Coordinates of C-alpha atoms in Angstrom, one line a residue:
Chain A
X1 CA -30.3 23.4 12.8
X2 CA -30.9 25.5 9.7
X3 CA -28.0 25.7 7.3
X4 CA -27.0 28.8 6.5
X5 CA -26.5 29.5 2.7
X6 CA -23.0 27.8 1.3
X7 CA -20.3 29.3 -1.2
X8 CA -17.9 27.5 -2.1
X9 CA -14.0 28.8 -2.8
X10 CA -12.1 26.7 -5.6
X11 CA -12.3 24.3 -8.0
X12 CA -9.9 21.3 -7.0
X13 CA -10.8 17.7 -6.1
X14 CA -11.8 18.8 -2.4
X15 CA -13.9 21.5 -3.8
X16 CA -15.6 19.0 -6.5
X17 CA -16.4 16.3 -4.8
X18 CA -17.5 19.0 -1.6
X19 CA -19.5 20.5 -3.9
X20 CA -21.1 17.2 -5.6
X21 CA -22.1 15.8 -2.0
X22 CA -23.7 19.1 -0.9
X23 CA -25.5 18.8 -3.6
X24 CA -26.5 15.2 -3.1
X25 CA -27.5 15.8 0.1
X26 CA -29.8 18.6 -0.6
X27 CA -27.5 21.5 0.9
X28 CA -27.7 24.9 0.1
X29 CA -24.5 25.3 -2.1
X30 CA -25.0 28.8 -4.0
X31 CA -22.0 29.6 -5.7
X32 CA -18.7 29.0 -6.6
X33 CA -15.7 30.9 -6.9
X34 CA -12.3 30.0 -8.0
X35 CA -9.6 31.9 -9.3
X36 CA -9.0 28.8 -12.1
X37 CA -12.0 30.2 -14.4
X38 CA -11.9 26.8 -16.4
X39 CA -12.4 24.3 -13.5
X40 CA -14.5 26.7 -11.8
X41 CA -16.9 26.5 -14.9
X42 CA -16.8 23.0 -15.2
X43 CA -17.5 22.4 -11.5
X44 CA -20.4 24.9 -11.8
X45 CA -21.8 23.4 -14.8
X46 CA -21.3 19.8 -13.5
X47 CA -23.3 20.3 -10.0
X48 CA -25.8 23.6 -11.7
X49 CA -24.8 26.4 -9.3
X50 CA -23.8 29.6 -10.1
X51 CA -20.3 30.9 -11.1
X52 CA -19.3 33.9 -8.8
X53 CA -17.1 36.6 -9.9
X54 CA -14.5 37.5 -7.0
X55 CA -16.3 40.9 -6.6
X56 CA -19.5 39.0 -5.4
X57 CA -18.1 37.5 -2.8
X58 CA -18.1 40.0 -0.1
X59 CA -21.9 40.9 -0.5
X60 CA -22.8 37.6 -0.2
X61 CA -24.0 36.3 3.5
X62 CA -23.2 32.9 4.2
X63 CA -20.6 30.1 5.2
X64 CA -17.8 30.0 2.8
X65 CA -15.8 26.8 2.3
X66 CA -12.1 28.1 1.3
X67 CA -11.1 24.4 -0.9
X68 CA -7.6 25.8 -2.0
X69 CA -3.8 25.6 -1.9
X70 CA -2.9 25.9 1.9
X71 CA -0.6 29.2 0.9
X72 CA -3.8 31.1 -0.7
X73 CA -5.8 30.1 2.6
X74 CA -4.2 33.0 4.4
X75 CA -5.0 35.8 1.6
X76 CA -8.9 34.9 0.8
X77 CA -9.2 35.0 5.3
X78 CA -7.9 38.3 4.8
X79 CA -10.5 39.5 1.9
X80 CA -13.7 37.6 3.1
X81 CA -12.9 38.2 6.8
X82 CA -16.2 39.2 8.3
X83 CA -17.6 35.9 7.0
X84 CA -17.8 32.4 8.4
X85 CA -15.0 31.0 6.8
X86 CA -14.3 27.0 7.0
X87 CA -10.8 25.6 5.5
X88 CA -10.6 21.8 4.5
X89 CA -6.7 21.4 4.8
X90 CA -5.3 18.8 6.7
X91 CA -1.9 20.5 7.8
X92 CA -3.1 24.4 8.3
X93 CA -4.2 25.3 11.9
X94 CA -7.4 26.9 12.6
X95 CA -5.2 30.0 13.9
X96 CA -4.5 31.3 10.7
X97 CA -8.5 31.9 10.0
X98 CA -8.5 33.0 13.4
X99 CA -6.2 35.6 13.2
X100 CA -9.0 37.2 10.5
X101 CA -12.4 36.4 11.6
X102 CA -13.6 35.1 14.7
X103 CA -16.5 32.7 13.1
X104 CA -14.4 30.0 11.7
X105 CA -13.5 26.1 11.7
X106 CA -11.8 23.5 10.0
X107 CA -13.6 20.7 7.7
X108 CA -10.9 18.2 6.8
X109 CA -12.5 15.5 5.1
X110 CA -9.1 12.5 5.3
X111 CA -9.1 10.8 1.9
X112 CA -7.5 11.1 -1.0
X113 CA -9.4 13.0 -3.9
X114 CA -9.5 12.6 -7.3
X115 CA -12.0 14.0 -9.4
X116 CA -12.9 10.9 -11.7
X117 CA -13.2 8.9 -8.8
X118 CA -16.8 8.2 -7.8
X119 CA -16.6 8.7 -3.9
X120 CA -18.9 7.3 -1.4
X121 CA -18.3 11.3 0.4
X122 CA -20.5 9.2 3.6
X123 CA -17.5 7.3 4.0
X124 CA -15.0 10.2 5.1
X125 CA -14.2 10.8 8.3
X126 CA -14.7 14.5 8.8
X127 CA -12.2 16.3 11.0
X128 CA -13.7 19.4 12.6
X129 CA -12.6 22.2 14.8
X130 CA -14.0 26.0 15.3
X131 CA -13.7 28.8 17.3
X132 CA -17.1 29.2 18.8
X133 CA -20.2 26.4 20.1
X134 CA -22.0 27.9 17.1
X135 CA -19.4 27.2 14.4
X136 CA -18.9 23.8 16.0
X137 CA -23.3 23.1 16.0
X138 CA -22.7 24.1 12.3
X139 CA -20.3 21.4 11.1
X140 CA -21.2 18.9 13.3
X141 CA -24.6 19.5 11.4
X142 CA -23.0 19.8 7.9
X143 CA -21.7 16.3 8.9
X144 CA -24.9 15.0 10.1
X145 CA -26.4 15.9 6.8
X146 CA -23.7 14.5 5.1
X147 CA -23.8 11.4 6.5
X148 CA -20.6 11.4 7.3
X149 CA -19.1 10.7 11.0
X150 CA -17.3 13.9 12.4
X151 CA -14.2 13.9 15.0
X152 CA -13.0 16.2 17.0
X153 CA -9.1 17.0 16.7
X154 CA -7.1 19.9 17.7
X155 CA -4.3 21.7 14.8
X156 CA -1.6 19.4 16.3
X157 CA -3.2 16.8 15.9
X158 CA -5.0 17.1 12.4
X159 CA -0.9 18.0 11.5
X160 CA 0.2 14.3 12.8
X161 CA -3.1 12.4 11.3
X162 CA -2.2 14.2 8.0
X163 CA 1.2 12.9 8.1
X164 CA -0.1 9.7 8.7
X165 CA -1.9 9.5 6.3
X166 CA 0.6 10.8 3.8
X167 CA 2.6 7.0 4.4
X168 CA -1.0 5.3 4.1
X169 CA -2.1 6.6 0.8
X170 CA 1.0 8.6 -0.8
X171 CA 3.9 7.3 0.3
X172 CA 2.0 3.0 0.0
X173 CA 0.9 4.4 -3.7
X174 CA 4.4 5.0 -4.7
X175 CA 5.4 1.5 -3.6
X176 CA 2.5 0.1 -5.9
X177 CA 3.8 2.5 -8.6
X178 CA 7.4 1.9 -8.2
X179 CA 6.3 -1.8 -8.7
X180 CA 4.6 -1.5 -12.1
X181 CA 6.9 0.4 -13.3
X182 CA 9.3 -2.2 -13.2
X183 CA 7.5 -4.9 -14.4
X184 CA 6.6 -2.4 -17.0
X185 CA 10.7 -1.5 -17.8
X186 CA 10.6 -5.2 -18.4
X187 CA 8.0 -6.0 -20.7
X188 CA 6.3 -7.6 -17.8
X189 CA 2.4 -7.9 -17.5
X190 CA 1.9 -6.1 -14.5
X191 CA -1.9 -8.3 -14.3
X192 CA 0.2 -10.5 -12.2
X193 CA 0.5 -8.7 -9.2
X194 CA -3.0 -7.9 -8.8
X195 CA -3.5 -11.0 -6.2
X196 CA -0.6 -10.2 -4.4
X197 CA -1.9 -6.6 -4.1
X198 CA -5.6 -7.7 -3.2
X199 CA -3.9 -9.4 -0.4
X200 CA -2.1 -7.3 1.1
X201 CA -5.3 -5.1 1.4
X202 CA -7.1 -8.1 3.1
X203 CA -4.4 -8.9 5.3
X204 CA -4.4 -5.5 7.3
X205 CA -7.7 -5.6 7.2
X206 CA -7.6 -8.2 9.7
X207 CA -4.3 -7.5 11.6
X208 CA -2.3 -4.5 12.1
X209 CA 0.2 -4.1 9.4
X210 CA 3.4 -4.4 12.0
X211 CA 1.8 -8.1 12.5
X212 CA 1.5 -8.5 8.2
X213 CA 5.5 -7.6 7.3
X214 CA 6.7 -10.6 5.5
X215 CA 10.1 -10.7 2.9
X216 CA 14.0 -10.3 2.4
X217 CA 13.8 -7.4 4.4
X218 CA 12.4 -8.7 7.8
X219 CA 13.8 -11.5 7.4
X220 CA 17.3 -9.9 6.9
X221 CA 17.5 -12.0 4.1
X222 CA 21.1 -10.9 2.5
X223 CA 20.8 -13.7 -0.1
X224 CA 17.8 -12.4 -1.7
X225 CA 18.2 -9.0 -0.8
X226 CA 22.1 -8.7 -2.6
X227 CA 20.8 -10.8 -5.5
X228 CA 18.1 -8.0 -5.5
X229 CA 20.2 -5.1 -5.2
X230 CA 22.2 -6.8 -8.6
X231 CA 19.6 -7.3 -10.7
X232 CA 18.7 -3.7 -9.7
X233 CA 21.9 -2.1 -11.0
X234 CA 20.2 -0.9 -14.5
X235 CA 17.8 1.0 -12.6
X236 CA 20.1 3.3 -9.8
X237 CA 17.8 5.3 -8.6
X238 CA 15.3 2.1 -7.8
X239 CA 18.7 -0.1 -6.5
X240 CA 19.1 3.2 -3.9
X241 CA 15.5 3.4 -2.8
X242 CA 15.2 -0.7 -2.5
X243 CA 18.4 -0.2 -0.5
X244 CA 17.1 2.9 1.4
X245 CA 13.3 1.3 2.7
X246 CA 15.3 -2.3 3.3
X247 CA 17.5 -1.1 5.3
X248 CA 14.3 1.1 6.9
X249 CA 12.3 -2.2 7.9
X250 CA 15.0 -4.1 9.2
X251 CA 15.8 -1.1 11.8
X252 CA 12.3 -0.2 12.0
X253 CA 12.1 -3.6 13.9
X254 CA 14.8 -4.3 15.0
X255 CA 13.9 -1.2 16.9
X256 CA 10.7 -2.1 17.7
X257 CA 12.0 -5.3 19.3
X258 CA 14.1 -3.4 22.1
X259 CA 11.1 -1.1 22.6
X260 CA 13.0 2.1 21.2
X261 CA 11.4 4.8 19.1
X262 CA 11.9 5.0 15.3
Chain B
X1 CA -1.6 -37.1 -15.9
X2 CA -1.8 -38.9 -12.9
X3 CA 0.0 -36.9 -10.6
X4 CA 2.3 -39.0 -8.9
X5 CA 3.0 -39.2 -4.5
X6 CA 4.2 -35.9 -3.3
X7 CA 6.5 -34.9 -0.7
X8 CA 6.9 -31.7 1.2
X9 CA 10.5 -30.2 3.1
X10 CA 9.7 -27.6 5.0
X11 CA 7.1 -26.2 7.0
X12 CA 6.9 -22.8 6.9
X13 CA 4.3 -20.1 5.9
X14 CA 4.5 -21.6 2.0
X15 CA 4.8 -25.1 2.7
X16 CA 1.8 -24.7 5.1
X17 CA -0.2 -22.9 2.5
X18 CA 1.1 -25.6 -0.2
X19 CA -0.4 -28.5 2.2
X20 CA -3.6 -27.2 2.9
X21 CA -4.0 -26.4 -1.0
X22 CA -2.8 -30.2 -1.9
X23 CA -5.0 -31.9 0.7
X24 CA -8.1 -29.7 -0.3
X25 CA -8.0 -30.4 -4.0
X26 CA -7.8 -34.2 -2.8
X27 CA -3.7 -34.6 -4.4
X28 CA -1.4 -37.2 -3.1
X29 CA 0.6 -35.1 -0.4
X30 CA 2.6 -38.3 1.0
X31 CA 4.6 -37.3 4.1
X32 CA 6.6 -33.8 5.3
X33 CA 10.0 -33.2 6.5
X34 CA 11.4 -30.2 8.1
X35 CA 14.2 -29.5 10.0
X36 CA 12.0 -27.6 12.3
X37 CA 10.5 -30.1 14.3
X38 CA 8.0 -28.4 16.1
X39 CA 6.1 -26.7 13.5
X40 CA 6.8 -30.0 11.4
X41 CA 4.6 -31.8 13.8
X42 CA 2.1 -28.8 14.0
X43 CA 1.9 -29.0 9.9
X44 CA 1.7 -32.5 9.6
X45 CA -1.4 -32.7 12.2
X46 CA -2.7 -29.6 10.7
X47 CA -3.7 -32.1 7.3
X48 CA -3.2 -34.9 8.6
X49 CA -0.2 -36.2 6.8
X50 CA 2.4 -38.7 8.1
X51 CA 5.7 -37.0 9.6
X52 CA 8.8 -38.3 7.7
X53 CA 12.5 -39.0 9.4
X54 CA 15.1 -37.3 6.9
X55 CA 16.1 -40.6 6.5
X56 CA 13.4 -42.2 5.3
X57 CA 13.6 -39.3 2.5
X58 CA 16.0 -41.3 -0.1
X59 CA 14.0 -44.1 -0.1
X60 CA 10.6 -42.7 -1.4
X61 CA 9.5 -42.1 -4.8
X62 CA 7.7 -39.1 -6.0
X63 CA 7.8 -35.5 -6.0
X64 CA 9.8 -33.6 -4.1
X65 CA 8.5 -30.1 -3.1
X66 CA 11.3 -27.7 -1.2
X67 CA 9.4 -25.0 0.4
X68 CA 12.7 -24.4 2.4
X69 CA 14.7 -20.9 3.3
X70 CA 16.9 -20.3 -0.2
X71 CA 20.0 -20.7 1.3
X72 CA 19.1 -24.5 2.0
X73 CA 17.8 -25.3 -1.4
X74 CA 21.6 -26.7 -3.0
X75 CA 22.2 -28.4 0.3
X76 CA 19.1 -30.4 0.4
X77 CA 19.0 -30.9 -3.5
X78 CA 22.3 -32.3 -2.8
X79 CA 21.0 -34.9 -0.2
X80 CA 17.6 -35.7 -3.0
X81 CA 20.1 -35.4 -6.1
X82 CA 18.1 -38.4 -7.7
X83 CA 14.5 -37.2 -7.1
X84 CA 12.4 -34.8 -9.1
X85 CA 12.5 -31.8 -7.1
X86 CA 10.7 -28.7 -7.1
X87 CA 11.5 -25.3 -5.4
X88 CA 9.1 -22.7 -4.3
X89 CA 11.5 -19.9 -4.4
X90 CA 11.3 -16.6 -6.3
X91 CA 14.8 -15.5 -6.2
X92 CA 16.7 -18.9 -6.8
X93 CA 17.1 -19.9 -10.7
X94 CA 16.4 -23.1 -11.5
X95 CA 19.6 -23.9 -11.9
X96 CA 20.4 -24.1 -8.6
X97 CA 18.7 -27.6 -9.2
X98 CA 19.6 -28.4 -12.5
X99 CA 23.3 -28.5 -10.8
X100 CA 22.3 -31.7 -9.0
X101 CA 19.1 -33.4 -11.0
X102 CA 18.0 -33.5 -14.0
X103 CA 14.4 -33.9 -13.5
X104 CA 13.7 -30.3 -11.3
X105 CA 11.3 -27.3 -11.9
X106 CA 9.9 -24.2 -10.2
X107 CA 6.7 -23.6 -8.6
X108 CA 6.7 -20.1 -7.8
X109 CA 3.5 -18.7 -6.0
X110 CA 3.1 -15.1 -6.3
X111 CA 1.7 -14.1 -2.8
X112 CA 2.5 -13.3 0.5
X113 CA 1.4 -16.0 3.1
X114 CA 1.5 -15.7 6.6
X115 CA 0.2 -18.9 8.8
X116 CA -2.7 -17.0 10.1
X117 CA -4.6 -16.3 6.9
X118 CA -7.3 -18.1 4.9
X119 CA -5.9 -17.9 1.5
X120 CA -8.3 -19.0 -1.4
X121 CA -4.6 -20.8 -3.2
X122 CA -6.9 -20.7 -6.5
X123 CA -6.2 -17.1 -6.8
X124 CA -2.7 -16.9 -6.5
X125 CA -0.5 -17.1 -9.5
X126 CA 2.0 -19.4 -10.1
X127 CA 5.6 -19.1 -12.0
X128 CA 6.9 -22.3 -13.4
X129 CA 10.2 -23.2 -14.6
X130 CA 11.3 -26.9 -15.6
X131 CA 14.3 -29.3 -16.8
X132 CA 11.9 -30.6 -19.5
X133 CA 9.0 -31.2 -20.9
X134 CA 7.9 -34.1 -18.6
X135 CA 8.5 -31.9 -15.2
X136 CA 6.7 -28.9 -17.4
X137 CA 3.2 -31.2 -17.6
X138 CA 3.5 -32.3 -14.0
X139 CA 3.7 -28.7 -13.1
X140 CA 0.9 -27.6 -15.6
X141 CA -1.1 -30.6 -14.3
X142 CA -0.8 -29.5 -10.7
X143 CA -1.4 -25.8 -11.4
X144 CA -4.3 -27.1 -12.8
X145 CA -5.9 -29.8 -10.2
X146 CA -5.3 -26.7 -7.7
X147 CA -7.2 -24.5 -10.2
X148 CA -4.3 -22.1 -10.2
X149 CA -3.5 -20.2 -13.2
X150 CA 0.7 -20.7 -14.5
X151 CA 2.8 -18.7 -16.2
X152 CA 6.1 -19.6 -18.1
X153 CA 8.4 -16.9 -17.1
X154 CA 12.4 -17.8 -16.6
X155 CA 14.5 -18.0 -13.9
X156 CA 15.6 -14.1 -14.7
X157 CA 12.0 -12.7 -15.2
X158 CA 11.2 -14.3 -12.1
X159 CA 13.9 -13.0 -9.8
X160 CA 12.6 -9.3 -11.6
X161 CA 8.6 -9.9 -10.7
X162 CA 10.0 -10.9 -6.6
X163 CA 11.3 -7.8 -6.7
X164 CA 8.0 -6.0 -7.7
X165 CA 6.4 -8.0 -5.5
X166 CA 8.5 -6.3 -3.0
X167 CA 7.4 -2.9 -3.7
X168 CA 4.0 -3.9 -4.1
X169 CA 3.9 -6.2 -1.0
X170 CA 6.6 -5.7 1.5
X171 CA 7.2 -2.1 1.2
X172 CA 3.8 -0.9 0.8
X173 CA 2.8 -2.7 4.1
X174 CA 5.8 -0.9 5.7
X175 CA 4.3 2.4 4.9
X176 CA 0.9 1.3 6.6
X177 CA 3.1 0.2 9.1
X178 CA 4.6 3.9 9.8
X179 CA 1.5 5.6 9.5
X180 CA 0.2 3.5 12.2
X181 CA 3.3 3.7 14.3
X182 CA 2.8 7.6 14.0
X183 CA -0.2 7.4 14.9
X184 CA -0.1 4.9 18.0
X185 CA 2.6 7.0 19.0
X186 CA 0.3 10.1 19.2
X187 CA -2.0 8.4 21.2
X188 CA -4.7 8.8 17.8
X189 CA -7.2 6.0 17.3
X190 CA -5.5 4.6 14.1
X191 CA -9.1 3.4 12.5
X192 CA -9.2 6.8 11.2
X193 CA -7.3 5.5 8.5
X194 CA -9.3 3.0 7.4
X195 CA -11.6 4.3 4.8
X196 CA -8.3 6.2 3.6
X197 CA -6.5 3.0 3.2
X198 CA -9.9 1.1 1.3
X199 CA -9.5 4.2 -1.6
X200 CA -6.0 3.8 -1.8
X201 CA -6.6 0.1 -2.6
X202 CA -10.0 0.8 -4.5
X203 CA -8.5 3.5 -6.8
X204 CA -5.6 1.2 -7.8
X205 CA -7.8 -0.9 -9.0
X206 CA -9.3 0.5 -12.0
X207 CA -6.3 2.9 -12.7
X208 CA -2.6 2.0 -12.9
X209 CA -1.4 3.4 -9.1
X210 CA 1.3 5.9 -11.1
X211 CA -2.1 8.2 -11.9
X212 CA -3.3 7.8 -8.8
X213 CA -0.5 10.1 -6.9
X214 CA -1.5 12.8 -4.8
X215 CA -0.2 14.3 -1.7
X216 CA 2.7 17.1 -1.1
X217 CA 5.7 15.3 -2.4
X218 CA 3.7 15.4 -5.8
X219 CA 2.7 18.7 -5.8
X220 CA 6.0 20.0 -4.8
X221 CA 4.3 21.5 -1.7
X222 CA 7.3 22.6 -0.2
X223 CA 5.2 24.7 2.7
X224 CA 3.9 21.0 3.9
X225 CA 6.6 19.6 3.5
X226 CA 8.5 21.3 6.0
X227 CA 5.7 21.6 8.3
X228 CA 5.6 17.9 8.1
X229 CA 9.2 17.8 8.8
X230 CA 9.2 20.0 11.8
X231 CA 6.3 18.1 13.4
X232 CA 8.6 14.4 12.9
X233 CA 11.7 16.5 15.0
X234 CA 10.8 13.7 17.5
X235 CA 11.1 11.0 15.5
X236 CA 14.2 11.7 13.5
X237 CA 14.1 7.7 12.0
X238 CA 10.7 8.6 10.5
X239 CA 11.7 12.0 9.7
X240 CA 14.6 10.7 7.3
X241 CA 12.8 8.2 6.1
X242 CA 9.6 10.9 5.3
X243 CA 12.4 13.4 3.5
X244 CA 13.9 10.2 1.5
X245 CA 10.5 9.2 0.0
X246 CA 9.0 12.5 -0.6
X247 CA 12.1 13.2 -2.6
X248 CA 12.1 10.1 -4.5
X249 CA 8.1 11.0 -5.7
X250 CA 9.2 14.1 -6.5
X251 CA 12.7 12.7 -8.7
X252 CA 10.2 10.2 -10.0
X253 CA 7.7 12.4 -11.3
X254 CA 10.1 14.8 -13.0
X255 CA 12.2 11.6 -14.2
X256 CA 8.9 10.6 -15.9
X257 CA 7.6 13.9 -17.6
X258 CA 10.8 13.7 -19.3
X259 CA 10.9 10.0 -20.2
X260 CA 13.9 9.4 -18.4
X261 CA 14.6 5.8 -16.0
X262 CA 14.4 6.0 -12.1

């Protein structure tokens, strides 16, 4: 399949590192438009497409790419709508393009963007969804292209995988962050962790994660965890949320052991 | 330094790692002792190591090595009060020992070890903490025949870094735990995560994890948020817990633009 001619809407870390792999890949991305004019420059300048003033956009013929907030989704449907239009957001259902055009789909690439991160885009899973056999031919191509491997998930579900992943990369971040920043309130060389954390990695790598829980917590290790909680007491809001996700894992399975739901 | 006979009480996930380490790096692990007498036997056949009666215990010389639960420590230091004895603990000052002996130290390793796993022990840091300078080079001595690196940190510091290793260890795995949970419980394939997960380790390691937030609870994206929210009505465990730590990123964030604690 021929791909049609692609314009890209917005400047973020989706839209830079879309925009960077189309490139790679030899796609036919010919403009960019975001309503940030500085990031939309430097996007522009850093992959050598063309800058598009809003007032382009309708003339143009094409697949457009709408890389923005999830609220502005619903207002650039609304202004491009006899377009192809393609959202990548994990947690907005294909109905609200639907409701403007009927050639549109989702592209939800699930990772966790950054722009000074050199991503592997191959590596993504692509979640797709359209509302026609030729938008779906069209993304399962872009994927194709892309090298990247494409799944098929309805609204619901991209909803639930992106909550899912919100505890595996957000949520599992903050842990590592709340960490160094403790050892960092105590003039600690956070260096010393980096084994531990290595490990971790490794270890659900080979198991599930339920099967790779180990400390106070599981354990229901009162000792440890009130001697914790003590030394805690300079930092209140840390004390509450060590309390909070302690308390979390020990019901978690405890819960999980009588086979009820969490 | 000749490192003299060593003995082992205990035989769970650290004294198993302990005795593989010893008997790899060819040091003289003498005999094991646990309370446990099943997975005493399984230990002591694992490396080939005689098992000991506790009362043979007071009649051998050496190094003692308590990889037992905390709470046992005082008792069995008690029972070994003329011995050198060394704990393995994180959360128990060393003088917990020094109440009972005056030759004691602690030989803290920094990792999470579950039975299961191939740990290279060379990796892991270890804390140590000693009644003098004679247990201090027979700590440093062993640190280095396992080709471990030590650190000098005290009994305080080291209760501080188990509690980072908490966050960075224990609670982190939790959160991979819940997204797979989520996801198993949707009936979603949960290796979708997996190249999610590998950036979220990758990323942390050439930036501190505190720049590498993203997500909702970051951006304040209260629209997702609540969508996210509504979709976890089933599970009202996760739910709380998904509200909780979406608020504490958010308190964090703010907390830290203004250079205030958490």
């Amino acid at each position: 399949m021929i791909i049609p001619k692609i314009y890209l809407i917005g400047s973020g870390n989706v839209a830079w590192h879309l925009a960077h792999a189309l490139i790679k890949h030899s796609l036919p991305l010919k403009g960019i438009w975001s309503r940030n004019n500085l990031t939309a420059l430097e996007l522009s300048n850093s992959v050598n497409v063309p800058l598009l003033s809003k007032n382009d956009l309708p003339k143009l013929q094409g697949v457009f790419f709408l890389c923005v907030s999830d609220k502005a989704i619903p207002e650039i449907a609304d202004f491009l709508s006899s377009k192809i239009l393609i959202h990548c957001a994990g947690s907005v259902p294909l109905s609200v393009l639907t409701a403007y055009t009927n050639n549109c789909g989702v592209f939800y690439p699930l990772q966790t963007f950054s722009k000074y991160r050199n991503l592997t885009f191959s590596d993504i899973p692509i979640l797709i969804e359209s509302s026609n056999k030729e938008i779906e031919k069209l993304l399962i191509s872009l994927c194709h292209n892309l090298s990247c491997k494409n799944y098929f998930y309805t609204s619901e579900q991209r909803l639930k995988i992106h909550i899912a992943a919100v505890f595996a990369n957000n949520f599992s971040n903050f842990m590592f962050t709340l960490a160094h920043y403790y050892l960092i309130y105590n003039h600690i060389d956070t260096d010393i962790l980096k084994p531990l954390i290595k490990e971790t990695f490794d270890k659900i790598n080979s198991r599930l994660p339920i099967e790779c829980q180990t400390g106070p917590a599981i354990r229901n290790d009162i000792l440890t965890i009130e001697k914790h909680l003590s030394a805690l007491k300079d930092t209140p809001d840390l004390k509450k949320f060590y309390s909070f996700v302690t308390e979390s894992i020990y019901l978690f399975y405890r819960n999980n052991e009588k086979n009820t739901k969490f």
